[in-house]
XYZ file of C-alpha atoms in Angstrom:
555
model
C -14.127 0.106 18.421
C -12.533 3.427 16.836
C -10.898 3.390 14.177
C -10.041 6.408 11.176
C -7.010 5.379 9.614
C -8.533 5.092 5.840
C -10.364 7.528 3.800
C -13.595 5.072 4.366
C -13.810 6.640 8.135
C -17.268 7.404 8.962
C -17.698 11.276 9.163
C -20.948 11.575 9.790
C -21.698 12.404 13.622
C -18.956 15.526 14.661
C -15.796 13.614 15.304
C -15.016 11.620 12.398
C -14.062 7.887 13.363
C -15.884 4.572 12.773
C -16.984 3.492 15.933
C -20.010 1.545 15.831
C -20.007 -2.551 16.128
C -18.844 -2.345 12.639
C -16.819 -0.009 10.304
C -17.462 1.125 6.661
C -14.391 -1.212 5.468
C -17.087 -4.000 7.119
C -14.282 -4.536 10.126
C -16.588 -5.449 13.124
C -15.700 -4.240 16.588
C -13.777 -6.996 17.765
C -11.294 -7.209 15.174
C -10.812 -4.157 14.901
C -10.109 -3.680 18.808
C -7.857 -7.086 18.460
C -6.071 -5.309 15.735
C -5.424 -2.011 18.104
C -3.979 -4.777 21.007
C -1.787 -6.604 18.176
C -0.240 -3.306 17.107
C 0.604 -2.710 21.476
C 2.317 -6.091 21.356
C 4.367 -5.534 18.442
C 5.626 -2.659 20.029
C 6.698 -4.727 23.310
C 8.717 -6.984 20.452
C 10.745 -3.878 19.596
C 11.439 -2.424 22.404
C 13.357 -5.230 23.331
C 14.268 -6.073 20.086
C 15.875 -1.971 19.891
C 17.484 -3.015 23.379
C 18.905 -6.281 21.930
C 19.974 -4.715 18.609
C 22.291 -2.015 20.879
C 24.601 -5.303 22.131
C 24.841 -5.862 18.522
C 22.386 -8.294 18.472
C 18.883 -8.898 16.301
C 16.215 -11.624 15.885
C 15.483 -11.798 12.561
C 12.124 -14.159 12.589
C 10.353 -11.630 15.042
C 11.334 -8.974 12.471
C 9.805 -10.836 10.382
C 6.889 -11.387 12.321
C 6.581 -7.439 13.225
C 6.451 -7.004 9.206
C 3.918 -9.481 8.329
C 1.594 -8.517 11.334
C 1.762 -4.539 11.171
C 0.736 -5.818 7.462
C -2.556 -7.126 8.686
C -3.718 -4.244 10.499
C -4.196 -2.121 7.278
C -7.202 -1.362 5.862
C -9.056 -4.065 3.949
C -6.434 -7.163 4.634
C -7.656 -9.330 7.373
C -10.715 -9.726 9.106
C -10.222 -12.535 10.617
C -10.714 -12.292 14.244
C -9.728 -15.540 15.160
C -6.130 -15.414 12.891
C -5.842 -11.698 15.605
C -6.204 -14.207 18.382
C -3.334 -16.396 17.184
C -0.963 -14.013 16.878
C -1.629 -12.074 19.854
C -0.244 -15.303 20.725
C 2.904 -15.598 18.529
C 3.709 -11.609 19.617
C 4.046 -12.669 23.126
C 6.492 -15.342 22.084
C 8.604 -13.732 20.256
C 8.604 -11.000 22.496
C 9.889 -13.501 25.676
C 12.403 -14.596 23.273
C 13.890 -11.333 22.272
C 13.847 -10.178 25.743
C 15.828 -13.623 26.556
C 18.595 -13.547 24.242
C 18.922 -9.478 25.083
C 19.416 -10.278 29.075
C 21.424 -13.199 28.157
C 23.518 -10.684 25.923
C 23.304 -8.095 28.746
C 24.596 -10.367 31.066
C 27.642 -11.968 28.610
C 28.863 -7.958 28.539
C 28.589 -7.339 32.204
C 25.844 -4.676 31.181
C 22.774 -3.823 33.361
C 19.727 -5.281 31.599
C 17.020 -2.901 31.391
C 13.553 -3.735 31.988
C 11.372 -1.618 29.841
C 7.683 -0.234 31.050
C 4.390 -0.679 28.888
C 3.785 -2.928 25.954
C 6.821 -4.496 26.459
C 4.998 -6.109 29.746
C 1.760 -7.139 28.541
C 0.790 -10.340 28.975
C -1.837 -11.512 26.927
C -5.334 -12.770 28.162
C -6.511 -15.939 28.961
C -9.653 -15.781 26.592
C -10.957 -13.155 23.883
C -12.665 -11.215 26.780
C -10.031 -10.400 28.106
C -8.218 -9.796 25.445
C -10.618 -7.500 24.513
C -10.568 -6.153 28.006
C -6.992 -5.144 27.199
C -7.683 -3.872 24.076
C -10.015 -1.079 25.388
C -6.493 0.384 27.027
C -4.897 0.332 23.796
C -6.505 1.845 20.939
C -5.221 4.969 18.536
C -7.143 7.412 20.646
C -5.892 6.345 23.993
C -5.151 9.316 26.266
C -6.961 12.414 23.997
C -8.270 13.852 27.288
C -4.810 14.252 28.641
C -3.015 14.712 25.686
C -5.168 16.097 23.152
C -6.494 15.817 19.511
C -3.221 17.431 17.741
C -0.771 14.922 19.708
C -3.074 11.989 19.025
C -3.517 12.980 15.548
C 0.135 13.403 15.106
C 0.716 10.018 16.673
C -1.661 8.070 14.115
C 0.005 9.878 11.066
C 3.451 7.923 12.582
C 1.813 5.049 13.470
C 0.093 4.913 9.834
C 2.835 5.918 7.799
C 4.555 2.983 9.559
C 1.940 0.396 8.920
C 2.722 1.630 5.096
C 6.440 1.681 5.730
C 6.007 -2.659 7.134
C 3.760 -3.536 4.167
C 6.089 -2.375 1.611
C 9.086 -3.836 3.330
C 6.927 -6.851 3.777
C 6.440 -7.035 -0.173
C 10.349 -7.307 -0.684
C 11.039 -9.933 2.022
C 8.855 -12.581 0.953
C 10.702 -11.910 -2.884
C 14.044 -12.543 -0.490
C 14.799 -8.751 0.172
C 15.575 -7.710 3.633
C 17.646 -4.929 5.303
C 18.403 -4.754 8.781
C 18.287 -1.174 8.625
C 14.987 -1.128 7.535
C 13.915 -3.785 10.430
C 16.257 -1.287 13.126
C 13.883 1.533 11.787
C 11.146 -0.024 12.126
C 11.882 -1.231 15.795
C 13.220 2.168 16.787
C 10.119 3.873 15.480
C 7.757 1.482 17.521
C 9.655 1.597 20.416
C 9.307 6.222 19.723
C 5.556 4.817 19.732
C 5.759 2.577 23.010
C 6.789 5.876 25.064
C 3.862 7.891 24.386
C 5.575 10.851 22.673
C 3.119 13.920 23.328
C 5.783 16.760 21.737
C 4.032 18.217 18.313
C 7.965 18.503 16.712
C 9.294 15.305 18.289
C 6.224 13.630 16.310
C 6.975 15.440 12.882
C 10.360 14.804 13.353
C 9.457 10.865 13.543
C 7.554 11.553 10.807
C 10.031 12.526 8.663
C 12.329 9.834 9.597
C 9.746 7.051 8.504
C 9.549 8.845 4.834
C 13.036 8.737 5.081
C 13.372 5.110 5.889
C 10.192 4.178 3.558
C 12.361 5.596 0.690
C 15.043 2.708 1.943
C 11.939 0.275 1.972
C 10.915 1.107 -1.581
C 14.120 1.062 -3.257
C 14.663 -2.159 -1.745
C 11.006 -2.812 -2.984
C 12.148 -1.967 -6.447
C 15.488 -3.898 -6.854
C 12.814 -7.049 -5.516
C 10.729 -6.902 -8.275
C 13.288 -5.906 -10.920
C 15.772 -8.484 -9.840
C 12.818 -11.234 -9.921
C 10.737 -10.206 -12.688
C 13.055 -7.844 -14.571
C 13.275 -4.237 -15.385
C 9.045 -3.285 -16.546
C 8.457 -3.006 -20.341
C 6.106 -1.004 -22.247
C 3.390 -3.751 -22.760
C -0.042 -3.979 -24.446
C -2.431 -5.899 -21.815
C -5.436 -7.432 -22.980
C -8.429 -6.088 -21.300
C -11.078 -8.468 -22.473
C -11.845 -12.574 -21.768
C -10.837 -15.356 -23.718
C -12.314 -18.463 -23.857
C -11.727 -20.965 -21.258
C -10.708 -21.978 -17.552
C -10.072 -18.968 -15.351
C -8.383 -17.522 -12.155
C -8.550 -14.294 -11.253
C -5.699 -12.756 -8.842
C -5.940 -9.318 -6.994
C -3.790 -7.339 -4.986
C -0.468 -6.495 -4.652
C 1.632 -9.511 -4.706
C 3.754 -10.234 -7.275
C 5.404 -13.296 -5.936
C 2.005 -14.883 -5.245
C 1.176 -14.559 -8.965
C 4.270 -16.179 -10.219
C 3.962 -18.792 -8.002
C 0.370 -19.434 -9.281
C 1.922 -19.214 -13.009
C 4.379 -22.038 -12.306
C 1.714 -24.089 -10.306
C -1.058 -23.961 -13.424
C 1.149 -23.877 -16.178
C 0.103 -26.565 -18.709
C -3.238 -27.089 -16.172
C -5.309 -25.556 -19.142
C -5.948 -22.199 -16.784
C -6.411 -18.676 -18.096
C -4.631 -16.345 -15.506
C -6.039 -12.695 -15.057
C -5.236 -9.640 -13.080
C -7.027 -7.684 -11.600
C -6.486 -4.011 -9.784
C -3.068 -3.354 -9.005
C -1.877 -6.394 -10.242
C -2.269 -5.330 -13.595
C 1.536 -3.314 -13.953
C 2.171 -7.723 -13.392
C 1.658 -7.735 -17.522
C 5.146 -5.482 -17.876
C 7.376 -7.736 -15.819
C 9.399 -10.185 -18.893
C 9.956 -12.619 -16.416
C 5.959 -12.729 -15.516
C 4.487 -12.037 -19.225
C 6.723 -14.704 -20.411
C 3.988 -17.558 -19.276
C 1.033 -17.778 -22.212
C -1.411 -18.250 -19.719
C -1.070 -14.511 -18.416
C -4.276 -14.039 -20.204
C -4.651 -10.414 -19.086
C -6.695 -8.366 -17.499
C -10.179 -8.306 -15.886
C -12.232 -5.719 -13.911
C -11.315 -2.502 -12.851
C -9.611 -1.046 -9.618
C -10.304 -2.856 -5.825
C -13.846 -0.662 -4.948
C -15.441 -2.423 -7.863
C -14.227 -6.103 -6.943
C -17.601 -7.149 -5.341
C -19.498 -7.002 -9.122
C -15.795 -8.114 -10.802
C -15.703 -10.884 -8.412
C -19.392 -12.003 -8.796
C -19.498 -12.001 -12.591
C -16.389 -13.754 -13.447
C -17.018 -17.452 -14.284
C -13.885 -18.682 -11.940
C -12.042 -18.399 -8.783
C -10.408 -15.357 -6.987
C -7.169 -15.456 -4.927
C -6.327 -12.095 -3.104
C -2.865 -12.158 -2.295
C -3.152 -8.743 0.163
C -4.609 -5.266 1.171
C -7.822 -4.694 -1.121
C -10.420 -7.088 0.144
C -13.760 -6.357 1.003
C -16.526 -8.277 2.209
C -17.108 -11.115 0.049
C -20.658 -11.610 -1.413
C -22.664 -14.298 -0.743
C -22.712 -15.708 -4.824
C -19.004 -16.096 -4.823
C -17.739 -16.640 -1.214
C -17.458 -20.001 -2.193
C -15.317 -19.416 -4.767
C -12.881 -16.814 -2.992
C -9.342 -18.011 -1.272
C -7.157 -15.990 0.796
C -3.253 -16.222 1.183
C -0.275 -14.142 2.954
C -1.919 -11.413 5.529
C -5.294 -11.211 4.002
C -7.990 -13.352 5.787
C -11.895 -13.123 6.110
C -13.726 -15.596 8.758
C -14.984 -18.203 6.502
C -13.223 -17.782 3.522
C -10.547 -20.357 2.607
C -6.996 -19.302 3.349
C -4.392 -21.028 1.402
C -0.610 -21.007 3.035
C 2.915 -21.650 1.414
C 1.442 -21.775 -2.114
C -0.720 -24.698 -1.801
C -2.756 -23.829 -4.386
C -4.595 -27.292 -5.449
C -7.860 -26.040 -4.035
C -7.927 -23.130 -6.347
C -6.798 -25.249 -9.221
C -9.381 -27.335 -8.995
C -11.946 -25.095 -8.468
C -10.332 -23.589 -11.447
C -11.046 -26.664 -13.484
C -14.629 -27.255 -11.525
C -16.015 -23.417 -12.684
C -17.563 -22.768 -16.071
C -14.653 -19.956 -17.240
C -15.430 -17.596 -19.990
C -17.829 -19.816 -23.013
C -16.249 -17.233 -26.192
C -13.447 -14.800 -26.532
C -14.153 -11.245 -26.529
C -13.427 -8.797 -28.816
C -9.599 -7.702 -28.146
C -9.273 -4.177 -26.336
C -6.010 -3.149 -24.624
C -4.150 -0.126 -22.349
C -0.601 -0.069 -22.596
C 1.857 0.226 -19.511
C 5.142 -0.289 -18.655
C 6.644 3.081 -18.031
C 8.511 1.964 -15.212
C 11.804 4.465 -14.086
C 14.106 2.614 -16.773
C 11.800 2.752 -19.238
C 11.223 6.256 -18.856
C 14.688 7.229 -18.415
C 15.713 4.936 -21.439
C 14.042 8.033 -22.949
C 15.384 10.560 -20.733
C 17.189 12.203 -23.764
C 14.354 12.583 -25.807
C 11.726 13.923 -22.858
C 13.953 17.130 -21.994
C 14.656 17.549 -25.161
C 10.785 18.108 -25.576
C 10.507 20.123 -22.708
C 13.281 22.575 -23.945
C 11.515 22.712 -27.490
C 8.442 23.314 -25.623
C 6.642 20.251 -26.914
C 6.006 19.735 -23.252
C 4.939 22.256 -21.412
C 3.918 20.052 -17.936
C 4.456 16.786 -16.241
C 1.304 15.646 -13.861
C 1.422 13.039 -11.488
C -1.995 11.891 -10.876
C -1.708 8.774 -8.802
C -2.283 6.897 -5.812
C -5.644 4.735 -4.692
C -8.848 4.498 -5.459
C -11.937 4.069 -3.649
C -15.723 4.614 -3.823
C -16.308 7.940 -2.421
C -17.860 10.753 -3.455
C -15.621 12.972 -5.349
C -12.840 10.938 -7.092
C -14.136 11.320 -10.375
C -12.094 14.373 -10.579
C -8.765 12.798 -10.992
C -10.747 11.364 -14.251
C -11.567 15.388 -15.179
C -7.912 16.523 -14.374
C -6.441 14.498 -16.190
C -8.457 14.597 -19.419
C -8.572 17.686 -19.128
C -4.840 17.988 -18.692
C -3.788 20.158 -21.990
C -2.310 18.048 -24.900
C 0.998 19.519 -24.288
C 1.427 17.829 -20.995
C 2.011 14.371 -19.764
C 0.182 12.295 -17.212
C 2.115 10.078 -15.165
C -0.165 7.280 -12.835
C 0.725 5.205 -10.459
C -1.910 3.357 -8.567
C -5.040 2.359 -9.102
C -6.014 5.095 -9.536
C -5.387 4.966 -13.004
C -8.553 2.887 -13.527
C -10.195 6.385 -13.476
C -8.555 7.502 -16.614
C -6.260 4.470 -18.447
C -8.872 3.379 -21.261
C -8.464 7.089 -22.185
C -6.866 8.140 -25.508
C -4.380 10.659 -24.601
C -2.373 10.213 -27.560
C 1.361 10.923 -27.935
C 3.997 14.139 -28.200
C 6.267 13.427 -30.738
C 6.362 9.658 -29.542
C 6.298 10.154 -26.448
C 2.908 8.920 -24.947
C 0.969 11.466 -23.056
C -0.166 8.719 -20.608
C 2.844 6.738 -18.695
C 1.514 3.999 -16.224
C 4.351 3.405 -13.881
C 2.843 0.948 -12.204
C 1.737 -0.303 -8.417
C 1.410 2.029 -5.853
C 4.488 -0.459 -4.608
C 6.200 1.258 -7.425
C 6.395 4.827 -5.924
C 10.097 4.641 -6.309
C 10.474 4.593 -10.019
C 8.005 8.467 -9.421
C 10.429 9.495 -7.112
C 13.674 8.564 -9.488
C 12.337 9.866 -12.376
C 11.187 13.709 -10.795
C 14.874 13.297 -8.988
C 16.539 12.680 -12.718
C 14.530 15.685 -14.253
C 15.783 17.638 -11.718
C 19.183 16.715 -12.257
C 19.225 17.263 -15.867
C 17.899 20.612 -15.719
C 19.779 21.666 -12.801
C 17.137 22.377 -10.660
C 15.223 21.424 -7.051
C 12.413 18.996 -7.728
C 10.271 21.634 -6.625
C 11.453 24.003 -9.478
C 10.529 21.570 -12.183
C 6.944 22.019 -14.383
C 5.536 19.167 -12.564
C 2.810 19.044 -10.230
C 1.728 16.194 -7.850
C -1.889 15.622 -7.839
C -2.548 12.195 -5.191
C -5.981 10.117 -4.124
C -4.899 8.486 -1.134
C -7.268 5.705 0.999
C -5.069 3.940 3.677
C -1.879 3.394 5.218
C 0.559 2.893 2.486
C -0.582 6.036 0.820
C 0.192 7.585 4.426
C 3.772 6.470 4.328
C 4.001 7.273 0.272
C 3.234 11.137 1.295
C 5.972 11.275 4.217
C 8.596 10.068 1.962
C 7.259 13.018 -0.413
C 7.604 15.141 2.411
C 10.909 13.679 3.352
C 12.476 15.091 0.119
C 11.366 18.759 0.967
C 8.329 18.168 -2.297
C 5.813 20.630 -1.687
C 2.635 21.460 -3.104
C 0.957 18.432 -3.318
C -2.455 18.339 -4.024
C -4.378 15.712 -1.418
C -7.694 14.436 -1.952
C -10.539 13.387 -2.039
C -11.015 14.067 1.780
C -8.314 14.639 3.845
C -7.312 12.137 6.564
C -9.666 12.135 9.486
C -6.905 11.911 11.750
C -5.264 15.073 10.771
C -6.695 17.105 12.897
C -7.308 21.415 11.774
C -4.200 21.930 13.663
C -1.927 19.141 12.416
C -3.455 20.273 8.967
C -2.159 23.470 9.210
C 1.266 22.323 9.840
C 1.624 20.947 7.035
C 0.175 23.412 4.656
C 2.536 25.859 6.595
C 5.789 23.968 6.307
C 5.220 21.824 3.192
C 2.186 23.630 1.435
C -0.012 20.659 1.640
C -3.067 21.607 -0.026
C -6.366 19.753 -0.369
C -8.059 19.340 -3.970
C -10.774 21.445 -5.031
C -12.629 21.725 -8.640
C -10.467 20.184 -10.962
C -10.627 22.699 -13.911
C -9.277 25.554 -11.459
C -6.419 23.217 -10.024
C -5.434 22.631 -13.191
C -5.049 26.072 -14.137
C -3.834 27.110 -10.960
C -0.729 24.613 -11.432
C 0.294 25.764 -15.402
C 0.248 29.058 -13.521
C 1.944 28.420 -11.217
C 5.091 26.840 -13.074
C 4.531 29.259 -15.868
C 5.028 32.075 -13.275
């Protein structure tokens, strides 16, 4: 295997990668090379599916299908070798029937049906051997002696950013939001990837063009969760038990939870979030159900004690997972994209298992005493207030806006978002996104003249509201984003992050502060690139970025 598409990449022997029989995210060798051949099928979908959608044409289910499995490729959602096998499978059929309808179209319009070279031929193998056989032709750092480690680098920030780009959009669909200009930008960015593009500007321009169309994918992201759930409301969450029957739900998915809501409501079960479910407590049409009991744990590195010391079951709904421990695999289910061999996968909402092991489990013997973080602060709540926040900034109540969000992880060095932004002066305001915020939520900040110096926007799904809100500033005061005092300070870890930071890009932000470590597959030269046309910069000791950035807008 190789892999280094997350911030877990193994950089200990020269050239950073994880390439042993099993990676720090605890992906062994063959998924992981199963993954790489599933991501070369799914481009052969698109190439004909870009071909078809030219005659005016598009099959919708093997969008679909493109979405859901570019979803679990990313870091920490499926590793589940066998579920890779099955839709190695699937990819080849819906690749024979987009090629089918496109020659049948072809033919219909008298036009010459083209026959395109490389994934869009692949066959797949008889047996996992040779599957894996084909695999070894396929994987992120295929041709670096021809092509080189700039050109291969730039190709995995595309390919990345795109894996981001399909979860997102994969997140609105199953709330019953699609585009079929995100699914043609998604198909005519793997089929950019299917021709082996080895031009450095060709590459950044592709990467530009998928933070472009991830913006598309998160405002469609956005109008999914506000037109299910409703427009996010500042929101005390509980972040201690009560007593009784539990279930505790992690990840991202938001239609997952409700559907567990509706399933248990009037079972007798406690419902809890946990890690980036948590901005779930906001939503009026989600913290209308009493048994939203609140929240439990802290952000996804910490799951393995969460999981093992609460007194119920766990269902992770997508990217987040790791390894499950022995003294609650038992008690673990799956649904959606996420999978782990062993682990019980539950599909279309069927969630009787999990009820009744629910019901089965001990769940919490006393209530604890009641502490809470508030969030909420969602684009229309913030710009509800817009009035009264420039107002503020022209009295000079507020001097500085920070953005310190993004994920979180367990690597060395991420407790300085927690300094930077406690130490942020108490005429600024912190704005999170992420779960990152676990580093510094429980914090008290206080307020400026009502206005609370901490604003939890929510998810990292939730990058949009960020975006809207620096966007409105910038309008009000008549000014490029760049010219406003706010300064971007963002953890990343995998491939949603990736795609995040090239929509950022995309609007011509600069001076974003990237940390912990920088991506192992930006290479020294693709690094400088972007320091010299965007002004990338990685963190360094928080005290001195902080004071760098008040300089720096002060100037």
């Amino acid at each position: 295997m190789f892999c280094y598409q997350c911030e877990q990449t193994d950089r200990a022997h020269g050239a950073p990668g994880c390439a042993s029989a099993k990676g720090n995210c605890g992906k062994d060798a063959t998924t992981a090379d199963l993954q790489d051949l599933l991501i070369h099928a799914v481009k052969g979908i698109a190439q004909y599916n870009a071909l078809a959608r030219g005659l005016g044409s598009a099959d919708r289910e093997a969008d679909r299908f493109i979405l859901y499995a570019m979803f679990t490729t990313l870091t920490n959602v499926n590793f589940n070798a066998g579920r890779f096998v099955a839709m190695l499978r699937e990819a080849a059929q819906h690749r024979d029937c987009v090629k089918a309808a496109y020659e049948t179209m072809a033919l219909a319009q008298g036009v010459a049906a083209q026959a395109p070279a490389g994934p869009a031929r692949w066959q797949p193998g008889a047996d996992l051997p040779q599957l894996l056989a084909q695999a070894a032709d396929v994987g992120v750092d295929a041709g670096l002696d021809v092509v080189g480690a700039d050109i291969v680098g730039l190709r995995a920030l595309v390919l990345y950013g795109l894996k981001g780009v399909c979860a997102y959009a994969h997140h609105a669909r199953v709330l019953g939001y699609e585009s079929d200009e995100v699914y043609a930008g998604v198909a005519s960015a793997l089929d950019f990837l299917a021709r082996e593009p080895v031009a450095a500007g060709e590459l950044l321009e592709q990467a530009l063009a998928l933070g472009s169309l991830n913006l598309k994918v998160m405002e469609l992201l956005d109008a999914a969760n506000t037109g299910r759930f409703g427009n996010q409301q500042p929101t005390a969450v509980r972040m201690t038990p009560v007593a009784g029957k539990a279930i505790l739900v992690s990840g991202h998915d938001l239609g997952d939870l409700e559907a567990l809501l509706q399933a248990t409501e009037g079972a007798g079960v406690q419902i809890y979030t946990h890690g980036e479910m948590l901005p779930a407590h906001a939503y009026p049409k989600l913290k209308a159900y009493a048994h939203l009991a609140g929240n439990y744990g802290g952000a996804w590195q910490d799951q393995q004690s969460d999981f093992a010391n609460f007194p119920g079951p766990i269902l992770m709904t997508s990217n987040c997972l790791i390894e499950p421990l022995p003294h609650y695999r038992q008690r673990i289910f799956t649904t959606g994209p996420v999978g782990w061999a062993g682990v019980r996968h539950l599909e279309h909402h069927a969630f009787a298992p999990l009820v009744q092991a629910a019901l089965a489990l001990p769940g919490f013997r006393e209530t604890a005493p009641e502490e809470t973080v508030t969030i909420g602060f969602a684009r229309h709540t913030v710009l509800g207030v817009a009035d009264k926040v420039i107002d503020a900034v022209k009295a000079g109540q507020i001097r500085h806006f920070f953005l310190i969000g993004g994920c979180d992880g367990a690597a060395p060095g991420r407790n300085y978002y927690t300094e930077f932004a406690q130490a942020a002066p108490d005429d600024t305001v912190v704005m999170t996104l992420g779960c990152n915020k676990y580093r510094f939520n429980r914090h008290a900040f206080g307020d400026i003249g009502g206005i609370p110096r901490l604003l939890d926007l929510g998810q990292c799904n939730d990058s949009y509201s960020a975006i809207q809100i620096a966007l409105a500033l910038a309008e009000a005061f008549e000014c490029g984003v760049n010219d406003l005092p706010l300064s971007l300070v963002i953890s990343w870890f995998e491939q949603k992050a990736a795609a995040v930071l090239l929509t950022l890009l995309a609007l011509g932000i600069r001076n974003i502060r990237l940390g912990p470590t920088l991506p192992a597959f930006l290479t020294p030269g693709v690094v400088q690139i972007l320091v010299d046309q965007f002004g990338i910069q990685p963190i360094g000791e928080a005290h001195a970025d902080l004071a760098a950035a008040l300089a720096r807008k002060a100037a």
